[in-house]
């Protein structure tokens, strides 16, 4: 029923903990992602029926080799040697009909040796949030983990108060993180580190040569990913090294959020008091994380001093690679074909005008394509001047239409969906997902409500990990 081939489970046993999920009392289906099931070659009708027990963690499907992955990481810059899947379980790897390999993971599936003081569970809010946001990211064409299904557990999860428990089934190219490498490097387990490196090269970057080639490939993927985040106003919120997937996919949607009004220092996460992971800091933090990745690869290289110099030289290439990726993303948003560094002035000029009045990021770019953006900009005179320069460059309106989403999953709307779901009404959740599956279509009756920016009273200032 599910075609498994579990390559991670064939790595040295000390890299993970084999175990099953903790069963739940009364699983109830919230959603099955039919398009994604088809992509994976899994029968969606089966998933929604007999497969429910698999999605809830009550039954181990044939061919699975469930395990919790071990990892470490830097959290807000501080080293934590003992992380790992504390509330997640890798069921195994699915081979899709086209041969592509995907991790199938349950999130909220009960305690593991890596749970520390946590209960291993998730409540409905973060499960729905990750479902909505990860699927919206995929629909906008960003590299991301996906949501295959969500189920209620029928059990209460205790946070500040009792809340409905839920399990998300997550699909990813892999769940291997910078922190996975860091763990084995820190343990001095060079054999596991080498096995992990070979595994990741074979799985994600078959053209890469050795640790240095891997660093280059991961750096390129991360630069491209962060540029894409910036282009949709996405703020991850917890860019710890354990939340950075080496595959280059967005992973671990916690207190993430999309900006409404544009300002580079926008922060939402309640645990990010210093703004370390603010919108505008994300490229710098990606490089910081890549430096930790490089450090973790060092034990694999001879002649430490020479190796440090070579890896440092690779890392020094990040700003240029990122700037090129960022230019490609923002030039497309302005309809600029074949961009060059000369276009940076146009890009930054608009962003400066938007910052002055905290223009709505999504609405302003969407309005540009219909040449109706001036209402979003505070300084009209400066905008008129900017628009003249932009028009002279000959923007391609079709390129803009497919590069600027009309709608994004806005925080205040996600919160409303969660509130309704907790009260038993999933209609808003399904409506929001359906709308966000076609972000680039001209607005219509079904999508228009999601284009609205929050009113002062609706604005969500803080998001919580709320695990
Ligand atoms: P995060 O930064 O939210 O991805 O989580 C950091 C670490 O905390 C990971 O090792 C998680 O598995 C663990 N964790 C978070 N929430 C829980 C929970 N409710 N129970 C057990 N472990 C958790
Ligand atoms: Mg995490």
Short mmCIF file of C-alpha atoms and ligand atoms in Angstrom, two decimals:
data_model
loop_
_atom_site.label_atom_id
_atom_site.label_comp_id
_atom_site.label_asym_id
_atom_site.label_seq_id
_atom_site.Cartn_x
_atom_site.Cartn_y
_atom_site.Cartn_z
CA UNK A 1 0.00 0.00 0.00
CA UNK A 2 2.91 2.30 0.73
CA UNK A 3 6.11 1.49 -1.15
CA UNK A 4 8.79 1.88 1.53
CA UNK A 5 12.56 1.73 1.15
CA UNK A 6 14.14 2.84 4.41
CA UNK A 7 17.69 3.91 3.68
CA UNK A 8 18.15 5.94 6.89
CA UNK A 9 17.25 2.87 8.93
CA UNK A 10 20.21 1.08 7.30
CA UNK A 11 22.69 3.59 8.74
CA UNK A 12 24.53 2.73 12.01
CA UNK A 13 22.02 1.97 14.77
CA UNK A 14 23.42 4.62 17.13
CA UNK A 15 22.20 7.38 14.80
CA UNK A 16 18.56 6.90 15.84
CA UNK A 17 16.18 5.06 18.13
CA UNK A 18 13.93 2.37 16.67
CA UNK A 19 10.48 2.58 18.22
CA UNK A 20 6.79 2.89 17.49
CA UNK A 21 4.40 5.76 18.12
CA UNK A 22 2.35 5.90 21.31
CA UNK A 23 -1.21 4.87 20.38
CA UNK A 24 -4.04 7.36 20.71
CA UNK A 25 -7.57 6.86 21.95
CA UNK A 26 -9.99 8.03 19.29
CA UNK A 27 -8.34 9.15 16.05
CA UNK A 28 -10.43 11.25 13.73
CA UNK A 29 -9.44 12.45 10.28
CA UNK A 30 -9.11 16.19 9.70
CA UNK A 31 -7.65 16.22 6.20
CA UNK A 32 -5.88 14.08 3.63
CA UNK A 33 -3.89 15.86 0.93
CA UNK A 34 -5.07 14.01 -2.17
CA UNK A 35 -2.71 15.67 -4.65
CA UNK A 36 0.27 14.86 -2.49
CA UNK A 37 -0.92 11.29 -1.90
CA UNK A 38 -1.11 10.83 -5.68
CA UNK A 39 2.41 12.27 -6.05
CA UNK A 40 3.61 9.65 -3.57
CA UNK A 41 1.68 6.79 -5.14
CA UNK A 42 -0.43 6.32 -1.99
CA UNK A 43 -4.16 5.65 -2.31
CA UNK A 44 -5.88 8.64 -0.69
CA UNK A 45 -9.10 6.69 -0.12
CA UNK A 46 -7.18 4.07 1.79
CA UNK A 47 -5.42 6.76 3.84
CA UNK A 48 -8.73 8.38 4.74
CA UNK A 49 -10.23 4.99 5.67
CA UNK A 50 -8.20 2.07 6.99
CA UNK A 51 -5.03 4.20 6.82
CA UNK A 52 -6.33 6.48 9.57
CA UNK A 53 -4.74 4.22 12.19
CA UNK A 54 -1.40 4.64 10.42
CA UNK A 55 -1.77 8.43 10.39
CA UNK A 56 -2.59 8.38 14.10
CA UNK A 57 0.39 6.18 14.99
CA UNK A 58 -1.79 3.27 16.13
CA UNK A 59 -0.66 0.88 13.39
CA UNK A 60 2.77 0.45 11.81
CA UNK A 61 2.25 0.09 8.07
CA UNK A 62 3.81 -2.83 6.20
CA UNK A 63 7.35 -2.05 5.14
CA UNK A 64 7.86 0.82 7.59
CA UNK A 65 10.89 0.96 9.90
CA UNK A 66 9.83 3.60 12.42
CA UNK A 67 12.55 5.47 14.27
CA UNK A 68 13.28 8.75 16.03
CA UNK A 69 16.29 10.57 14.60
CA UNK A 70 19.03 11.87 16.87
CA UNK A 71 20.42 15.36 16.37
CA UNK A 72 21.94 18.31 18.19
CA UNK A 73 22.06 21.98 17.33
CA UNK A 74 22.59 25.60 18.16
CA UNK A 75 19.42 27.17 19.54
CA UNK A 76 19.55 30.97 19.40
CA UNK A 77 23.31 30.62 19.13
CA UNK A 78 23.67 28.34 22.14
CA UNK A 79 24.91 24.80 21.72
CA UNK A 80 22.53 22.01 22.73
CA UNK A 81 24.12 18.58 22.41
CA UNK A 82 20.92 16.60 23.01
CA UNK A 83 18.03 17.32 20.69
CA UNK A 84 16.43 14.82 18.31
CA UNK A 85 12.91 13.84 17.30
CA UNK A 86 11.22 14.53 20.62
CA UNK A 87 7.67 14.51 19.31
CA UNK A 88 8.13 13.00 15.86
CA UNK A 89 8.72 9.63 14.33
CA UNK A 90 10.12 8.80 10.92
CA UNK A 91 7.87 6.01 9.62
CA UNK A 92 10.15 5.39 6.69
CA UNK A 93 10.94 6.52 3.16
CA UNK A 94 8.38 6.27 0.39
CA UNK A 95 9.43 5.64 -3.18
CA UNK A 96 7.08 7.61 -5.43
CA UNK A 97 6.00 6.17 -8.80
CA UNK A 98 8.68 8.29 -10.50
CA UNK A 99 11.36 6.92 -8.17
CA UNK A 100 11.69 10.04 -6.01
CA UNK A 101 12.31 9.33 -2.32
CA UNK A 102 10.39 11.05 0.48
CA UNK A 103 10.44 10.78 4.26
CA UNK A 104 7.09 10.06 5.85
CA UNK A 105 7.04 11.45 9.38
CA UNK A 106 4.44 11.62 12.11
CA UNK A 107 4.64 14.78 14.23
CA UNK A 108 2.98 14.68 17.64
CA UNK A 109 3.29 10.89 17.87
CA UNK A 110 4.39 10.49 21.48
CA UNK A 111 7.56 10.44 23.58
CA UNK A 112 10.99 9.30 22.43
CA UNK A 113 14.39 9.20 24.18
CA UNK A 114 14.85 12.77 22.83
CA UNK A 115 11.70 14.23 24.39
CA UNK A 116 13.55 15.71 27.39
CA UNK A 117 10.74 17.20 29.51
CA UNK A 118 8.22 17.29 26.64
CA UNK A 119 5.21 15.03 26.25
CA UNK A 120 5.93 14.14 22.63
CA UNK A 121 2.56 15.46 21.60
CA UNK A 122 1.25 18.34 19.52
CA UNK A 123 -1.98 20.23 19.88
CA UNK A 124 -4.29 21.11 17.06
CA UNK A 125 -3.10 24.71 16.61
CA UNK A 126 0.49 24.08 15.46
CA UNK A 127 -0.63 21.06 13.40
CA UNK A 128 -3.11 23.16 11.42
CA UNK A 129 -0.64 26.04 11.18
CA UNK A 130 2.06 23.79 9.70
CA UNK A 131 -0.46 22.16 7.35
CA UNK A 132 -1.67 25.52 6.02
CA UNK A 133 1.69 27.25 5.78
CA UNK A 134 3.72 24.37 4.33
CA UNK A 135 1.09 23.69 1.66
CA UNK A 136 0.87 27.40 0.85
CA UNK A 137 4.65 27.52 0.45
CA UNK A 138 4.51 24.52 -1.89
CA UNK A 139 1.74 26.16 -3.95
CA UNK A 140 3.91 29.27 -4.31
CA UNK A 141 6.73 27.05 -5.55
CA UNK A 142 9.06 27.28 -2.56
CA UNK A 143 11.09 24.26 -1.44
CA UNK A 144 9.34 22.93 1.64
CA UNK A 145 8.26 19.92 3.60
CA UNK A 146 4.62 19.06 2.84
CA UNK A 147 1.56 18.02 4.80
CA UNK A 148 0.02 14.69 3.79
CA UNK A 149 -2.59 14.50 6.53
CA UNK A 150 -3.78 15.77 9.86
CA UNK A 151 -5.74 13.81 12.46
CA UNK A 152 -7.21 14.55 15.84
CA UNK A 153 -6.08 12.11 18.51
CA UNK A 154 -9.21 12.32 20.65
CA UNK A 155 -6.92 13.03 23.60
CA UNK A 156 -6.22 16.19 25.53
CA UNK A 157 -2.80 17.79 25.39
CA UNK A 158 -1.86 19.95 28.36
CA UNK A 159 -0.14 23.25 27.72
CA UNK A 160 -1.28 26.23 29.82
CA UNK A 161 -4.67 24.64 29.49
CA UNK A 162 -6.18 21.45 28.06
CA UNK A 163 -6.21 21.45 24.25
CA UNK A 164 -7.21 18.94 21.56
CA UNK A 165 -4.28 16.72 20.51
CA UNK A 166 -3.41 16.16 16.86
CA UNK A 167 -0.85 14.44 14.62
CA UNK A 168 0.54 15.82 11.39
CA UNK A 169 1.91 13.51 8.70
CA UNK A 170 4.82 15.35 7.16
CA UNK A 171 6.56 14.60 3.88
CA UNK A 172 10.12 15.78 3.21
CA UNK A 173 13.03 15.13 0.86
CA UNK A 174 14.64 14.15 4.16
CA UNK A 175 14.64 15.35 7.75
CA UNK A 176 18.44 15.52 7.97
CA UNK A 177 19.51 18.78 9.56
CA UNK A 178 22.71 20.73 10.05
CA UNK A 179 22.27 19.62 13.66
CA UNK A 180 22.37 15.96 12.62
CA UNK A 181 25.93 16.49 11.36
CA UNK A 182 26.77 18.55 14.44
CA UNK A 183 25.75 15.73 16.77
CA UNK A 184 28.17 13.17 15.36
CA UNK A 185 30.95 15.73 14.96
CA UNK A 186 30.55 16.73 18.62
CA UNK A 187 30.55 13.09 19.73
CA UNK A 188 33.78 12.48 17.86
CA UNK A 189 31.93 9.75 15.95
CA UNK A 190 33.69 10.18 12.63
CA UNK A 191 32.37 6.89 11.33
CA UNK A 192 28.74 8.00 11.74
CA UNK A 193 29.62 11.42 10.37
CA UNK A 194 31.16 9.86 7.26
CA UNK A 195 28.18 7.55 6.80
CA UNK A 196 25.79 10.50 7.12
CA UNK A 197 27.82 12.53 4.63
CA UNK A 198 27.81 9.73 2.06
CA UNK A 199 24.08 9.22 2.64
CA UNK A 200 23.26 12.90 2.08
CA UNK A 201 25.45 13.19 -1.01
CA UNK A 202 23.88 10.09 -2.58
CA UNK A 203 20.39 11.20 -1.64
CA UNK A 204 20.40 14.95 -2.31
CA UNK A 205 23.53 16.03 -4.14
CA UNK A 206 24.87 13.11 -6.19
CA UNK A 207 27.08 15.46 -8.22
CA UNK A 208 28.87 16.77 -5.10
CA UNK A 209 32.46 15.68 -4.44
CA UNK A 210 33.22 14.95 -0.80
CA UNK A 211 32.58 17.21 2.21
CA UNK A 212 33.66 20.36 0.39
CA UNK A 213 31.38 19.67 -2.54
CA UNK A 214 28.58 18.98 -0.07
CA UNK A 215 29.16 22.29 1.70
CA UNK A 216 29.02 24.12 -1.64
CA UNK A 217 25.81 22.35 -2.64
CA UNK A 218 24.06 22.93 0.69
CA UNK A 219 25.17 26.57 0.65
CA UNK A 220 23.74 27.08 -2.84
CA UNK A 221 20.45 25.44 -1.83
CA UNK A 222 20.17 27.53 1.33
CA UNK A 223 20.99 30.78 -0.47
CA UNK A 224 18.25 30.04 -3.00
CA UNK A 225 15.80 29.07 -0.25
CA UNK A 226 16.34 32.17 1.87
CA UNK A 227 16.01 34.40 -1.22
CA UNK A 228 12.66 32.74 -1.90
CA UNK A 229 11.56 33.33 1.71
CA UNK A 230 12.48 36.99 1.39
CA UNK A 231 10.48 37.21 -1.80
CA UNK A 232 7.23 36.21 -0.11
CA UNK A 233 7.88 38.02 3.18
CA UNK A 234 8.31 34.78 5.12
CA UNK A 235 9.90 34.81 8.55
CA UNK A 236 10.85 31.35 9.77
CA UNK A 237 11.17 32.45 13.37
CA UNK A 238 13.47 29.68 14.70
CA UNK A 239 16.40 29.29 12.33
CA UNK A 240 18.32 27.16 14.79
CA UNK A 241 20.79 24.76 13.19
CA UNK A 242 18.49 21.86 14.10
CA UNK A 243 15.74 23.52 12.08
CA UNK A 244 17.81 23.86 8.89
CA UNK A 245 17.38 20.91 6.55
CA UNK A 246 20.46 20.13 4.44
CA UNK A 247 18.13 19.32 1.53
CA UNK A 248 17.33 23.03 1.18
CA UNK A 249 13.66 22.64 2.08
CA UNK A 250 11.86 24.85 4.59
CA UNK A 251 11.34 22.74 7.69
CA UNK A 252 9.91 22.97 11.22
CA UNK A 253 7.18 25.54 10.96
CA UNK A 254 6.92 26.82 14.51
CA UNK A 255 6.34 30.48 15.29
CA UNK A 256 6.76 31.36 11.61
CA UNK A 257 4.78 34.13 9.97
CA UNK A 258 4.40 36.19 6.83
CA UNK A 259 4.91 39.93 7.08
CA UNK A 260 1.94 42.16 6.55
CA UNK A 261 3.53 45.64 6.57
CA UNK A 262 7.07 45.69 5.20
CA UNK A 263 9.89 46.33 7.62
CA UNK A 264 13.21 44.45 7.58
CA UNK A 265 13.34 44.09 11.35
CA UNK A 266 9.94 42.40 11.60
CA UNK A 267 9.88 39.65 14.24
CA UNK A 268 6.90 37.59 15.37
CA UNK A 269 8.27 34.81 17.53
CA UNK A 270 7.56 35.29 21.20
CA UNK A 271 10.85 33.57 22.09
CA UNK A 272 12.98 35.82 19.84
CA UNK A 273 13.27 38.87 22.07
CA UNK A 274 16.53 40.01 20.45
CA UNK A 275 15.23 39.75 16.89
CA UNK A 276 17.99 37.28 15.96
CA UNK A 277 15.67 35.69 13.42
CA UNK A 278 14.03 38.90 12.14
CA UNK A 279 13.11 39.02 8.43
CA UNK A 280 16.18 40.99 7.38
CA UNK A 281 18.59 38.88 9.44
CA UNK A 282 17.72 35.59 7.75
CA UNK A 283 20.49 35.62 5.09
CA UNK A 284 23.13 36.37 7.74
CA UNK A 285 21.79 33.64 10.01
CA UNK A 286 21.81 31.14 7.15
CA UNK A 287 25.51 31.84 6.71
CA UNK A 288 26.08 31.48 10.46
CA UNK A 289 24.35 28.09 10.32
CA UNK A 290 26.39 27.08 7.27
CA UNK A 291 29.55 27.93 9.21
CA UNK A 292 28.40 25.46 11.89
CA UNK A 293 27.80 22.93 9.12
CA UNK A 294 31.33 23.49 7.79
CA UNK A 295 32.72 23.05 11.31
CA UNK A 296 30.86 19.77 11.63
CA UNK A 297 32.41 18.51 8.37
CA UNK A 298 35.98 19.31 9.48
CA UNK A 299 36.68 15.95 11.19
CA UNK A 300 36.28 14.32 7.77
CA UNK A 301 39.17 16.27 6.26
CA UNK A 302 42.92 15.74 6.73
CA UNK A 303 45.27 18.57 7.58
CA UNK A 304 42.94 20.60 9.71
CA UNK A 305 44.56 23.96 9.09
CA UNK A 306 44.44 23.68 5.32
CA UNK A 307 40.89 22.32 5.51
CA UNK A 308 39.75 25.26 7.62
CA UNK A 309 41.16 27.62 5.00
CA UNK A 310 39.38 25.82 2.15
CA UNK A 311 36.01 25.65 3.93
CA UNK A 312 36.31 29.30 4.94
CA UNK A 313 36.97 30.24 1.33
CA UNK A 314 33.80 28.39 0.31
CA UNK A 315 31.76 30.20 2.99
CA UNK A 316 33.12 33.53 1.83
CA UNK A 317 31.32 32.94 -1.44
CA UNK A 318 27.92 33.05 0.27
CA UNK A 319 27.16 36.80 -0.04
CA UNK A 320 27.64 36.80 -3.82
CA UNK A 321 25.59 33.63 -4.28
CA UNK A 322 22.82 34.98 -2.05
CA UNK A 323 22.77 38.38 -3.76
CA UNK A 324 22.39 36.72 -7.17
CA UNK A 325 19.52 34.57 -5.88
CA UNK A 326 17.87 37.53 -4.20
CA UNK A 327 18.22 39.62 -7.36
CA UNK A 328 16.62 36.84 -9.42
CA UNK A 329 13.67 36.62 -7.02
CA UNK A 330 13.00 40.35 -6.65
CA UNK A 331 13.69 41.19 -10.29
CA UNK A 332 11.02 38.65 -11.27
CA UNK A 333 8.65 40.33 -8.82
CA UNK A 334 9.28 43.61 -10.67
CA UNK A 335 8.99 41.90 -14.06
CA UNK A 336 12.63 42.57 -14.91
CA UNK A 337 13.88 40.03 -17.44
CA UNK A 338 17.60 39.10 -17.45
CA UNK A 339 18.47 41.14 -14.36
CA UNK A 340 21.92 42.56 -13.69
CA UNK A 341 23.39 44.25 -10.60
CA UNK A 342 22.25 47.53 -12.17
CA UNK A 343 18.69 46.51 -11.27
CA UNK A 344 19.46 46.41 -7.53
CA UNK A 345 18.77 50.15 -7.34
CA UNK A 346 15.22 49.66 -8.59
CA UNK A 347 14.61 46.77 -6.21
CA UNK A 348 16.02 48.51 -3.15
CA UNK A 349 14.42 51.80 -4.14
CA UNK A 350 10.96 50.26 -4.00
CA UNK A 351 11.64 48.42 -0.76
CA UNK A 352 12.82 51.69 0.84
CA UNK A 353 9.59 53.40 -0.22
CA UNK A 354 7.59 50.48 1.18
CA UNK A 355 9.47 50.55 4.47
CA UNK A 356 8.74 54.25 5.01
CA UNK A 357 5.02 53.57 5.25
CA UNK A 358 5.18 49.88 6.18
CA UNK A 359 3.29 49.10 2.97
CA UNK A 360 1.62 45.73 2.89
CA UNK A 361 4.29 43.51 1.31
CA UNK A 362 2.01 41.16 -0.62
CA UNK A 363 -0.58 43.73 -1.67
CA UNK A 364 2.01 46.22 -2.89
CA UNK A 365 3.77 43.75 -5.20
CA UNK A 366 0.45 42.32 -6.40
CA UNK A 367 -0.78 45.84 -7.18
CA UNK A 368 2.36 46.66 -9.18
CA UNK A 369 1.38 44.11 -11.81
CA UNK A 370 -1.83 46.06 -12.44
CA UNK A 371 0.03 49.35 -12.05
CA UNK A 372 -2.11 50.37 -9.09
CA UNK A 373 0.48 50.36 -6.34
CA UNK A 374 0.68 54.06 -5.58
CA UNK A 375 -2.12 53.79 -3.03
CA UNK A 376 0.17 51.52 -1.00
CA UNK A 377 3.10 53.94 -0.87
CA UNK A 378 3.34 56.83 1.57
CA UNK A 379 5.61 59.10 -0.46
CA UNK A 380 3.65 59.52 -3.71
CA UNK A 381 6.13 61.92 -5.32
CA UNK A 382 9.04 59.57 -4.76
CA UNK A 383 6.96 56.68 -6.04
CA UNK A 384 6.11 58.56 -9.26
CA UNK A 385 9.80 59.05 -9.80
CA UNK A 386 10.54 55.38 -9.07
CA UNK A 387 7.76 54.22 -11.39
CA UNK A 388 9.17 56.25 -14.27
CA UNK A 389 12.52 54.50 -13.89
CA UNK A 390 10.82 51.13 -13.56
CA UNK A 391 8.64 51.67 -16.67
CA UNK A 392 11.70 52.69 -18.65
CA UNK A 393 13.23 49.28 -17.83
CA UNK A 394 10.24 47.62 -19.58
CA UNK A 395 8.68 45.30 -16.99
CA UNK A 396 7.12 42.04 -18.17
CA UNK A 397 3.64 41.97 -16.62
CA UNK A 398 3.17 38.22 -17.13
CA UNK A 399 6.39 37.46 -15.30
CA UNK A 400 5.12 39.65 -12.46
CA UNK A 401 1.77 37.89 -12.34
CA UNK A 402 3.42 34.52 -11.80
CA UNK A 403 6.01 35.90 -9.37
CA UNK A 404 3.74 37.81 -6.97
CA UNK A 405 1.20 35.87 -4.95
CA UNK A 406 -2.14 37.58 -4.43
CA UNK A 407 -2.62 35.80 -1.13
CA UNK A 408 -0.41 34.38 1.61
CA UNK A 409 -1.38 32.63 4.85
CA UNK A 410 -1.75 35.65 7.05
CA UNK A 411 -1.40 35.19 10.76
CA UNK A 412 -4.71 36.67 11.81
CA UNK A 413 -6.49 34.37 9.37
CA UNK A 414 -4.59 31.30 10.58
CA UNK A 415 -5.55 32.19 14.13
CA UNK A 416 -9.21 32.46 13.14
CA UNK A 417 -9.04 29.06 11.43
CA UNK A 418 -7.52 27.48 14.55
CA UNK A 419 -10.12 29.05 16.83
CA UNK A 420 -12.93 27.70 14.65
CA UNK A 421 -11.33 24.23 14.50
CA UNK A 422 -10.94 24.04 18.27
CA UNK A 423 -14.70 24.74 18.42
CA UNK A 424 -15.24 21.84 16.00
CA UNK A 425 -15.68 23.79 12.75
CA UNK A 426 -13.16 22.82 10.06
CA UNK A 427 -14.88 24.63 7.19
CA UNK A 428 -12.62 27.71 7.52
CA UNK A 429 -9.52 25.45 7.51
CA UNK A 430 -10.58 23.74 4.27
CA UNK A 431 -11.61 27.02 2.64
CA UNK A 432 -8.28 28.62 3.47
CA UNK A 433 -6.29 25.67 2.11
CA UNK A 434 -8.33 25.65 -1.09
CA UNK A 435 -7.74 29.38 -1.64
CA UNK A 436 -4.02 29.14 -0.91
CA UNK A 437 -3.61 26.32 -3.43
CA UNK A 438 -3.89 28.93 -6.22
CA UNK A 439 -1.95 31.93 -4.94
CA UNK A 440 -1.20 33.47 -8.34
CA UNK A 441 -4.74 33.39 -9.78
CA UNK A 442 -6.54 36.73 -10.11
CA UNK A 443 -8.64 37.28 -7.00
CA UNK A 444 -12.16 35.88 -7.00
CA UNK A 445 -14.90 35.43 -4.43
CA UNK A 446 -13.17 32.44 -2.81
CA UNK A 447 -9.71 33.98 -2.57
CA UNK A 448 -10.41 37.69 -2.02
CA UNK A 449 -11.07 37.41 1.75
CA UNK A 450 -7.49 36.15 2.21
CA UNK A 451 -5.97 39.17 0.46
CA UNK A 452 -7.06 41.50 3.24
CA UNK A 453 -4.43 42.84 5.60
CA UNK A 454 -5.30 42.66 9.29
CA UNK A 455 -7.08 45.60 10.85
CA UNK A 456 -5.45 47.13 13.92
CA UNK A 457 -7.60 44.90 16.11
CA UNK A 458 -6.85 41.75 14.11
CA UNK A 459 -3.09 42.17 13.92
CA UNK A 460 -1.16 39.29 15.50
CA UNK A 461 1.98 40.70 17.04
CA UNK A 462 3.37 37.49 18.50
CA UNK A 463 3.45 33.87 17.45
CA UNK A 464 4.28 31.02 19.77
CA UNK A 465 6.10 27.75 19.30
CA UNK A 466 3.08 26.33 21.10
CA UNK A 467 4.29 22.77 20.68
P1 LIG B 1 11.72 22.98 17.65
O1 LIG B 1 12.76 24.06 17.74
O2 LIG B 1 10.33 23.45 17.96
O3 LIG B 1 11.79 22.29 16.33
O4 LIG B 1 12.03 21.89 18.78
C1 LIG B 1 13.28 21.77 19.42
C2 LIG B 1 13.41 20.44 20.13
O5 LIG B 1 12.42 20.28 21.14
C3 LIG B 1 13.30 19.23 19.25
O6 LIG B 1 14.22 18.27 19.69
C4 LIG B 1 11.88 18.77 19.48
O7 LIG B 1 11.71 17.41 19.21
C5 LIG B 1 11.71 19.07 20.96
N1 LIG B 1 10.30 19.23 21.34
C6 LIG B 1 9.50 20.29 21.04
N2 LIG B 1 8.27 20.11 21.54
C7 LIG B 1 8.25 18.91 22.16
C8 LIG B 1 7.26 18.15 22.86
N3 LIG B 1 6.01 18.61 23.02
N4 LIG B 1 7.63 16.97 23.37
C9 LIG B 1 8.87 16.50 23.21
N5 LIG B 1 9.85 17.15 22.57
C10 LIG B 1 9.55 18.35 22.03
MG1 LIG B 2 12.87 21.54 15.21
#
